[in-house]
JSON list of C-alpha atoms in Angstrom, two decimals:
[
{"chain": "A", "resi": 1, "resn": "UNK", "atom": "CA", "xyz": [0.00, 0.00, 0.00]},
{"chain": "A", "resi": 2, "resn": "UNK", "atom": "CA", "xyz": [1.43, 3.39, -1.03]},
{"chain": "A", "resi": 3, "resn": "UNK", "atom": "CA", "xyz": [1.13, 5.82, 1.88]},
{"chain": "A", "resi": 4, "resn": "UNK", "atom": "CA", "xyz": [1.64, 9.52, 1.23]},
{"chain": "A", "resi": 5, "resn": "UNK", "atom": "CA", "xyz": [2.34, 11.84, 4.17]},
{"chain": "A", "resi": 6, "resn": "UNK", "atom": "CA", "xyz": [1.27, 15.45, 3.63]},
{"chain": "A", "resi": 7, "resn": "UNK", "atom": "CA", "xyz": [1.81, 18.81, 5.28]},
{"chain": "A", "resi": 8, "resn": "UNK", "atom": "CA", "xyz": [1.31, 22.29, 3.91]},
{"chain": "A", "resi": 9, "resn": "UNK", "atom": "CA", "xyz": [2.37, 25.78, 4.93]},
{"chain": "A", "resi": 10, "resn": "UNK", "atom": "CA", "xyz": [0.23, 28.76, 4.00]},
{"chain": "A", "resi": 11, "resn": "UNK", "atom": "CA", "xyz": [0.44, 32.54, 4.03]},
{"chain": "A", "resi": 12, "resn": "UNK", "atom": "CA", "xyz": [-2.94, 32.85, 5.82]},
{"chain": "A", "resi": 13, "resn": "UNK", "atom": "CA", "xyz": [-5.48, 30.72, 7.67]},
{"chain": "A", "resi": 14, "resn": "UNK", "atom": "CA", "xyz": [-8.03, 30.84, 4.85]},
{"chain": "A", "resi": 15, "resn": "UNK", "atom": "CA", "xyz": [-7.63, 30.13, 1.15]},
{"chain": "A", "resi": 16, "resn": "UNK", "atom": "CA", "xyz": [-9.39, 33.31, 0.04]},
{"chain": "A", "resi": 17, "resn": "UNK", "atom": "CA", "xyz": [-6.93, 35.46, 2.03]},
{"chain": "A", "resi": 18, "resn": "UNK", "atom": "CA", "xyz": [-3.70, 33.55, 1.40]},
{"chain": "A", "resi": 19, "resn": "UNK", "atom": "CA", "xyz": [-1.94, 30.98, -0.69]},
{"chain": "A", "resi": 20, "resn": "UNK", "atom": "CA", "xyz": [-0.07, 27.72, -0.33]},
{"chain": "A", "resi": 21, "resn": "UNK", "atom": "CA", "xyz": [3.59, 28.55, 0.29]},
{"chain": "A", "resi": 22, "resn": "UNK", "atom": "CA", "xyz": [4.93, 25.02, 0.75]},
{"chain": "A", "resi": 23, "resn": "UNK", "atom": "CA", "xyz": [3.73, 21.47, 0.20]},
{"chain": "A", "resi": 24, "resn": "UNK", "atom": "CA", "xyz": [5.63, 18.67, 1.85]},
{"chain": "A", "resi": 25, "resn": "UNK", "atom": "CA", "xyz": [5.11, 15.00, 0.98]},
{"chain": "A", "resi": 26, "resn": "UNK", "atom": "CA", "xyz": [6.84, 11.76, 1.81]},
{"chain": "A", "resi": 27, "resn": "UNK", "atom": "CA", "xyz": [6.33, 8.18, 0.77]},
{"chain": "A", "resi": 28, "resn": "UNK", "atom": "CA", "xyz": [9.61, 6.46, 1.56]},
{"chain": "A", "resi": 29, "resn": "UNK", "atom": "CA", "xyz": [12.98, 8.01, 2.19]},
{"chain": "A", "resi": 30, "resn": "UNK", "atom": "CA", "xyz": [13.27, 11.74, 2.74]},
{"chain": "A", "resi": 31, "resn": "UNK", "atom": "CA", "xyz": [10.43, 14.27, 2.54]},
{"chain": "A", "resi": 32, "resn": "UNK", "atom": "CA", "xyz": [10.10, 16.40, -0.60]},
{"chain": "A", "resi": 33, "resn": "UNK", "atom": "CA", "xyz": [9.07, 20.02, -0.18]},
{"chain": "A", "resi": 34, "resn": "UNK", "atom": "CA", "xyz": [8.06, 22.49, -2.88]},
{"chain": "A", "resi": 35, "resn": "UNK", "atom": "CA", "xyz": [8.12, 26.18, -1.96]},
{"chain": "A", "resi": 36, "resn": "UNK", "atom": "CA", "xyz": [6.10, 28.79, -3.81]},
{"chain": "A", "resi": 37, "resn": "UNK", "atom": "CA", "xyz": [5.97, 32.55, -3.37]},
{"chain": "A", "resi": 38, "resn": "UNK", "atom": "CA", "xyz": [4.08, 33.57, -6.50]},
{"chain": "A", "resi": 39, "resn": "UNK", "atom": "CA", "xyz": [0.67, 32.76, -7.91]},
{"chain": "A", "resi": 40, "resn": "UNK", "atom": "CA", "xyz": [2.25, 30.92, -10.87]},
{"chain": "A", "resi": 41, "resn": "UNK", "atom": "CA", "xyz": [4.58, 28.90, -8.62]},
{"chain": "A", "resi": 42, "resn": "UNK", "atom": "CA", "xyz": [1.59, 27.93, -6.49]},
{"chain": "A", "resi": 43, "resn": "UNK", "atom": "CA", "xyz": [-0.18, 26.55, -9.59]},
{"chain": "A", "resi": 44, "resn": "UNK", "atom": "CA", "xyz": [2.92, 24.55, -10.58]},
{"chain": "A", "resi": 45, "resn": "UNK", "atom": "CA", "xyz": [3.24, 23.23, -7.02]},
{"chain": "A", "resi": 46, "resn": "UNK", "atom": "CA", "xyz": [-0.40, 22.12, -7.00]},
{"chain": "A", "resi": 47, "resn": "UNK", "atom": "CA", "xyz": [0.20, 20.32, -10.32]},
{"chain": "A", "resi": 48, "resn": "UNK", "atom": "CA", "xyz": [3.27, 18.64, -8.78]},
{"chain": "A", "resi": 49, "resn": "UNK", "atom": "CA", "xyz": [1.17, 17.57, -5.80]},
{"chain": "A", "resi": 50, "resn": "UNK", "atom": "CA", "xyz": [-1.52, 16.19, -8.14]},
{"chain": "A", "resi": 51, "resn": "UNK", "atom": "CA", "xyz": [1.14, 13.91, -9.67]},
{"chain": "A", "resi": 52, "resn": "UNK", "atom": "CA", "xyz": [2.20, 12.76, -6.20]},
{"chain": "A", "resi": 53, "resn": "UNK", "atom": "CA", "xyz": [-1.39, 11.69, -5.48]},
{"chain": "A", "resi": 54, "resn": "UNK", "atom": "CA", "xyz": [-1.62, 9.42, -8.53]},
{"chain": "A", "resi": 55, "resn": "UNK", "atom": "CA", "xyz": [-0.34, 6.23, -6.88]},
{"chain": "A", "resi": 56, "resn": "UNK", "atom": "CA", "xyz": [-1.50, 7.05, -3.38]},
{"chain": "A", "resi": 57, "resn": "UNK", "atom": "CA", "xyz": [-3.54, 4.40, -1.54]},
{"chain": "A", "resi": 58, "resn": "UNK", "atom": "CA", "xyz": [-3.68, 6.29, 1.77]},
{"chain": "A", "resi": 59, "resn": "UNK", "atom": "CA", "xyz": [-3.06, 9.95, 2.60]},
{"chain": "A", "resi": 60, "resn": "UNK", "atom": "CA", "xyz": [-1.85, 10.64, 6.16]},
{"chain": "A", "resi": 61, "resn": "UNK", "atom": "CA", "xyz": [-2.18, 14.14, 7.59]},
{"chain": "A", "resi": 62, "resn": "UNK", "atom": "CA", "xyz": [-2.37, 16.10, 10.82]},
{"chain": "A", "resi": 63, "resn": "UNK", "atom": "CA", "xyz": [-5.63, 18.09, 10.79]},
{"chain": "A", "resi": 64, "resn": "UNK", "atom": "CA", "xyz": [-5.83, 17.47, 7.06]},
{"chain": "A", "resi": 65, "resn": "UNK", "atom": "CA", "xyz": [-9.62, 17.18, 7.05]},
{"chain": "A", "resi": 66, "resn": "UNK", "atom": "CA", "xyz": [-9.95, 20.52, 8.80]},
{"chain": "A", "resi": 67, "resn": "UNK", "atom": "CA", "xyz": [-7.22, 22.51, 7.05]},
{"chain": "A", "resi": 68, "resn": "UNK", "atom": "CA", "xyz": [-4.81, 21.00, 4.50]},
{"chain": "A", "resi": 69, "resn": "UNK", "atom": "CA", "xyz": [-7.36, 19.35, 2.20]},
{"chain": "A", "resi": 70, "resn": "UNK", "atom": "CA", "xyz": [-9.93, 22.20, 2.17]},
{"chain": "A", "resi": 71, "resn": "UNK", "atom": "CA", "xyz": [-7.14, 24.76, 1.65]},
{"chain": "A", "resi": 72, "resn": "UNK", "atom": "CA", "xyz": [-5.60, 22.77, -1.21]},
{"chain": "A", "resi": 73, "resn": "UNK", "atom": "CA", "xyz": [-8.98, 22.17, -2.87]},
{"chain": "A", "resi": 74, "resn": "UNK", "atom": "CA", "xyz": [-9.85, 25.86, -2.59]},
{"chain": "A", "resi": 75, "resn": "UNK", "atom": "CA", "xyz": [-6.57, 27.02, -4.09]},
{"chain": "A", "resi": 76, "resn": "UNK", "atom": "CA", "xyz": [-6.79, 24.38, -6.83]},
{"chain": "A", "resi": 77, "resn": "UNK", "atom": "CA", "xyz": [-10.19, 25.79, -7.83]},
{"chain": "A", "resi": 78, "resn": "UNK", "atom": "CA", "xyz": [-8.67, 29.25, -8.29]},
{"chain": "A", "resi": 79, "resn": "UNK", "atom": "CA", "xyz": [-5.93, 27.81, -10.51]},
{"chain": "A", "resi": 80, "resn": "UNK", "atom": "CA", "xyz": [-8.12, 25.41, -12.47]},
{"chain": "A", "resi": 81, "resn": "UNK", "atom": "CA", "xyz": [-6.09, 22.44, -11.21]},
{"chain": "A", "resi": 82, "resn": "UNK", "atom": "CA", "xyz": [-8.17, 19.28, -10.91]},
{"chain": "A", "resi": 83, "resn": "UNK", "atom": "CA", "xyz": [-7.49, 17.91, -7.44]},
{"chain": "A", "resi": 84, "resn": "UNK", "atom": "CA", "xyz": [-10.71, 15.89, -7.29]},
{"chain": "A", "resi": 85, "resn": "UNK", "atom": "CA", "xyz": [-8.59, 12.83, -6.52]},
{"chain": "A", "resi": 86, "resn": "UNK", "atom": "CA", "xyz": [-7.72, 14.50, -3.21]},
{"chain": "A", "resi": 87, "resn": "UNK", "atom": "CA", "xyz": [-11.37, 14.27, -2.18]},
{"chain": "A", "resi": 88, "resn": "UNK", "atom": "CA", "xyz": [-11.49, 10.60, -3.16]},
{"chain": "A", "resi": 89, "resn": "UNK", "atom": "CA", "xyz": [-8.25, 9.16, -1.77]},
{"chain": "A", "resi": 90, "resn": "UNK", "atom": "CA", "xyz": [-8.63, 7.39, 1.59]},
{"chain": "A", "resi": 91, "resn": "UNK", "atom": "CA", "xyz": [-7.24, 9.59, 4.33]},
{"chain": "A", "resi": 92, "resn": "UNK", "atom": "CA", "xyz": [-6.08, 9.07, 7.87]},
{"chain": "A", "resi": 93, "resn": "UNK", "atom": "CA", "xyz": [-6.15, 12.32, 9.82]},
{"chain": "A", "resi": 94, "resn": "UNK", "atom": "CA", "xyz": [-4.00, 11.54, 12.87]},
{"chain": "A", "resi": 95, "resn": "UNK", "atom": "CA", "xyz": [-5.24, 14.68, 14.62]},
{"chain": "A", "resi": 96, "resn": "UNK", "atom": "CA", "xyz": [-8.83, 13.42, 14.41]},
{"chain": "A", "resi": 97, "resn": "UNK", "atom": "CA", "xyz": [-7.76, 9.92, 15.45]},
{"chain": "A", "resi": 98, "resn": "UNK", "atom": "CA", "xyz": [-5.84, 11.29, 18.43]},
{"chain": "A", "resi": 99, "resn": "UNK", "atom": "CA", "xyz": [-8.78, 13.43, 19.57]},
{"chain": "A", "resi": 100, "resn": "UNK", "atom": "CA", "xyz": [-11.08, 10.41, 19.35]},
{"chain": "A", "resi": 101, "resn": "UNK", "atom": "CA", "xyz": [-8.78, 7.81, 20.90]},
{"chain": "A", "resi": 102, "resn": "UNK", "atom": "CA", "xyz": [-6.34, 9.59, 23.26]},
{"chain": "A", "resi": 103, "resn": "UNK", "atom": "CA", "xyz": [-7.09, 11.69, 26.33]},
{"chain": "A", "resi": 104, "resn": "UNK", "atom": "CA", "xyz": [-4.58, 14.53, 26.28]},
{"chain": "A", "resi": 105, "resn": "UNK", "atom": "CA", "xyz": [-4.60, 18.19, 27.32]},
{"chain": "A", "resi": 106, "resn": "UNK", "atom": "CA", "xyz": [-3.58, 19.32, 23.83]},
{"chain": "A", "resi": 107, "resn": "UNK", "atom": "CA", "xyz": [-3.76, 17.76, 20.39]},
{"chain": "A", "resi": 108, "resn": "UNK", "atom": "CA", "xyz": [-1.24, 19.93, 18.55]},
{"chain": "A", "resi": 109, "resn": "UNK", "atom": "CA", "xyz": [1.30, 17.88, 16.64]},
{"chain": "A", "resi": 110, "resn": "UNK", "atom": "CA", "xyz": [4.02, 19.22, 18.95]},
{"chain": "A", "resi": 111, "resn": "UNK", "atom": "CA", "xyz": [2.10, 18.12, 22.06]},
{"chain": "A", "resi": 112, "resn": "UNK", "atom": "CA", "xyz": [1.40, 14.62, 20.77]},
{"chain": "A", "resi": 113, "resn": "UNK", "atom": "CA", "xyz": [5.01, 14.24, 19.64]},
{"chain": "A", "resi": 114, "resn": "UNK", "atom": "CA", "xyz": [6.21, 15.18, 23.14]},
{"chain": "A", "resi": 115, "resn": "UNK", "atom": "CA", "xyz": [3.67, 12.82, 24.72]},
{"chain": "A", "resi": 116, "resn": "UNK", "atom": "CA", "xyz": [4.90, 9.95, 22.55]},
{"chain": "A", "resi": 117, "resn": "UNK", "atom": "CA", "xyz": [8.55, 10.76, 23.23]},
{"chain": "A", "resi": 118, "resn": "UNK", "atom": "CA", "xyz": [9.35, 11.34, 19.57]},
{"chain": "A", "resi": 119, "resn": "UNK", "atom": "CA", "xyz": [12.23, 13.63, 18.76]},
{"chain": "A", "resi": 120, "resn": "UNK", "atom": "CA", "xyz": [11.49, 16.32, 16.19]},
{"chain": "A", "resi": 121, "resn": "UNK", "atom": "CA", "xyz": [14.32, 17.96, 14.29]},
{"chain": "A", "resi": 122, "resn": "UNK", "atom": "CA", "xyz": [15.39, 21.58, 14.59]},
{"chain": "A", "resi": 123, "resn": "UNK", "atom": "CA", "xyz": [12.81, 22.91, 12.13]},
{"chain": "A", "resi": 124, "resn": "UNK", "atom": "CA", "xyz": [9.95, 21.14, 13.88]},
{"chain": "A", "resi": 125, "resn": "UNK", "atom": "CA", "xyz": [9.98, 22.84, 17.27]},
{"chain": "A", "resi": 126, "resn": "UNK", "atom": "CA", "xyz": [11.20, 26.29, 16.27]},
{"chain": "A", "resi": 127, "resn": "UNK", "atom": "CA", "xyz": [8.11, 27.62, 14.51]},
{"chain": "A", "resi": 128, "resn": "UNK", "atom": "CA", "xyz": [4.32, 27.65, 14.56]},
{"chain": "A", "resi": 129, "resn": "UNK", "atom": "CA", "xyz": [1.73, 28.78, 12.03]},
{"chain": "A", "resi": 130, "resn": "UNK", "atom": "CA", "xyz": [1.89, 32.50, 12.82]},
{"chain": "A", "resi": 131, "resn": "UNK", "atom": "CA", "xyz": [5.69, 32.39, 12.66]},
{"chain": "A", "resi": 132, "resn": "UNK", "atom": "CA", "xyz": [5.53, 30.83, 9.20]},
{"chain": "A", "resi": 133, "resn": "UNK", "atom": "CA", "xyz": [3.28, 33.64, 7.97]},
{"chain": "A", "resi": 134, "resn": "UNK", "atom": "CA", "xyz": [5.74, 36.26, 9.27]},
{"chain": "A", "resi": 135, "resn": "UNK", "atom": "CA", "xyz": [8.67, 34.39, 7.68]},
{"chain": "A", "resi": 136, "resn": "UNK", "atom": "CA", "xyz": [6.79, 34.31, 4.38]},
{"chain": "A", "resi": 137, "resn": "UNK", "atom": "CA", "xyz": [6.54, 38.10, 4.35]},
{"chain": "A", "resi": 138, "resn": "UNK", "atom": "CA", "xyz": [10.33, 38.20, 4.58]},
{"chain": "A", "resi": 139, "resn": "UNK", "atom": "CA", "xyz": [10.72, 35.46, 1.95]},
{"chain": "A", "resi": 140, "resn": "UNK", "atom": "CA", "xyz": [8.52, 37.47, -0.45]},
{"chain": "A", "resi": 141, "resn": "UNK", "atom": "CA", "xyz": [11.06, 40.29, -0.14]},
{"chain": "A", "resi": 142, "resn": "UNK", "atom": "CA", "xyz": [13.88, 37.96, -1.14]},
{"chain": "A", "resi": 143, "resn": "UNK", "atom": "CA", "xyz": [15.08, 36.75, 2.26]},
{"chain": "A", "resi": 144, "resn": "UNK", "atom": "CA", "xyz": [16.49, 33.32, 1.39]},
{"chain": "A", "resi": 145, "resn": "UNK", "atom": "CA", "xyz": [17.02, 32.35, 5.03]},
{"chain": "A", "resi": 146, "resn": "UNK", "atom": "CA", "xyz": [13.29, 32.80, 5.74]},
{"chain": "A", "resi": 147, "resn": "UNK", "atom": "CA", "xyz": [12.48, 30.63, 2.73]},
{"chain": "A", "resi": 148, "resn": "UNK", "atom": "CA", "xyz": [14.92, 27.96, 3.94]},
{"chain": "A", "resi": 149, "resn": "UNK", "atom": "CA", "xyz": [13.36, 28.01, 7.43]},
{"chain": "A", "resi": 150, "resn": "UNK", "atom": "CA", "xyz": [9.84, 27.53, 6.01]},
{"chain": "A", "resi": 151, "resn": "UNK", "atom": "CA", "xyz": [10.97, 24.61, 3.85]},
{"chain": "A", "resi": 152, "resn": "UNK", "atom": "CA", "xyz": [12.84, 23.02, 6.76]},
{"chain": "A", "resi": 153, "resn": "UNK", "atom": "CA", "xyz": [9.82, 23.39, 9.05]},
{"chain": "A", "resi": 154, "resn": "UNK", "atom": "CA", "xyz": [7.54, 21.73, 6.48]},
{"chain": "A", "resi": 155, "resn": "UNK", "atom": "CA", "xyz": [10.09, 18.94, 5.91]},
{"chain": "A", "resi": 156, "resn": "UNK", "atom": "CA", "xyz": [10.33, 18.25, 9.65]},
{"chain": "A", "resi": 157, "resn": "UNK", "atom": "CA", "xyz": [6.53, 18.27, 10.07]},
{"chain": "A", "resi": 158, "resn": "UNK", "atom": "CA", "xyz": [6.22, 15.60, 7.38]},
{"chain": "A", "resi": 159, "resn": "UNK", "atom": "CA", "xyz": [9.05, 13.53, 8.84]},
{"chain": "A", "resi": 160, "resn": "UNK", "atom": "CA", "xyz": [7.57, 13.74, 12.35]},
{"chain": "A", "resi": 161, "resn": "UNK", "atom": "CA", "xyz": [4.09, 12.93, 11.01]},
{"chain": "A", "resi": 162, "resn": "UNK", "atom": "CA", "xyz": [5.46, 9.65, 9.67]},
{"chain": "A", "resi": 163, "resn": "UNK", "atom": "CA", "xyz": [7.11, 8.90, 13.04]},
{"chain": "A", "resi": 164, "resn": "UNK", "atom": "CA", "xyz": [3.81, 9.53, 14.83]},
{"chain": "A", "resi": 165, "resn": "UNK", "atom": "CA", "xyz": [2.01, 7.28, 12.35]},
{"chain": "A", "resi": 166, "resn": "UNK", "atom": "CA", "xyz": [4.62, 4.54, 12.82]},
{"chain": "A", "resi": 167, "resn": "UNK", "atom": "CA", "xyz": [4.18, 4.75, 16.59]},
{"chain": "A", "resi": 168, "resn": "UNK", "atom": "CA", "xyz": [0.36, 4.77, 16.51]},
{"chain": "A", "resi": 169, "resn": "UNK", "atom": "CA", "xyz": [-0.06, 2.33, 13.61]},
{"chain": "A", "resi": 170, "resn": "UNK", "atom": "CA", "xyz": [-0.93, -0.78, 15.67]},
{"chain": "A", "resi": 171, "resn": "UNK", "atom": "CA", "xyz": [-3.67, 1.11, 17.52]},
{"chain": "A", "resi": 172, "resn": "UNK", "atom": "CA", "xyz": [-4.88, 2.90, 14.40]},
{"chain": "A", "resi": 173, "resn": "UNK", "atom": "CA", "xyz": [-5.21, -0.34, 12.45]},
{"chain": "A", "resi": 174, "resn": "UNK", "atom": "CA", "xyz": [-7.05, -2.10, 15.27]},
{"chain": "A", "resi": 175, "resn": "UNK", "atom": "CA", "xyz": [-9.45, 0.83, 15.57]},
{"chain": "A", "resi": 176, "resn": "UNK", "atom": "CA", "xyz": [-10.47, 0.54, 11.91]},
{"chain": "A", "resi": 177, "resn": "UNK", "atom": "CA", "xyz": [-9.30, 4.07, 10.99]},
{"chain": "A", "resi": 178, "resn": "UNK", "atom": "CA", "xyz": [-7.13, 4.71, 7.96]},
{"chain": "A", "resi": 179, "resn": "UNK", "atom": "CA", "xyz": [-8.61, 1.92, 5.89]},
{"chain": "A", "resi": 180, "resn": "UNK", "atom": "CA", "xyz": [-7.79, 2.24, 2.21]},
{"chain": "A", "resi": 181, "resn": "UNK", "atom": "CA", "xyz": [-11.48, 1.66, 1.50]},
{"chain": "A", "resi": 182, "resn": "UNK", "atom": "CA", "xyz": [-12.63, 4.97, 3.05]},
{"chain": "A", "resi": 183, "resn": "UNK", "atom": "CA", "xyz": [-12.29, 8.43, 1.62]},
{"chain": "A", "resi": 184, "resn": "UNK", "atom": "CA", "xyz": [-12.00, 11.41, 3.96]},
{"chain": "A", "resi": 185, "resn": "UNK", "atom": "CA", "xyz": [-15.60, 12.34, 3.20]},
{"chain": "A", "resi": 186, "resn": "UNK", "atom": "CA", "xyz": [-16.82, 9.01, 4.62]},
{"chain": "A", "resi": 187, "resn": "UNK", "atom": "CA", "xyz": [-15.03, 9.21, 7.99]}
]
């Protein structure tokens, strides 16, 4: 089964006010991250992501049903990129699974990673969503270090997402979540 791990970074919390600035994916090996700081680059990045979905049997996200997927679908509509496959591919949202199956004080990825004793890399713990948006403003002005930090953060989020999935996989599979027969609309 081909599992695709996904994380995105955006310039705003809603797709009508911002754009996708990075898409990170991983199947096996190291995460791949595409950065975009223009409207045209965003379209090309969405097309790249569409290709990554082609052989995907299961999409794994953190709050993907509440943010990543709706944001990507919204931005794809603006660009005329057909991401209908994104609405059809079976998805395991580990945020939703954690909220349903674990009793924790916080369900942020950082909190669950700490709870599970998983070590995130440098880019994982340094920034949060509002920091990324501030870094993007600098990246738009040509600050290459800000761009590098955004890409590194996205890469680490994807890598850590896979580690969380690996750790929770026995429980997830026994609970019936993440079945390749369900799309995210059916969960």
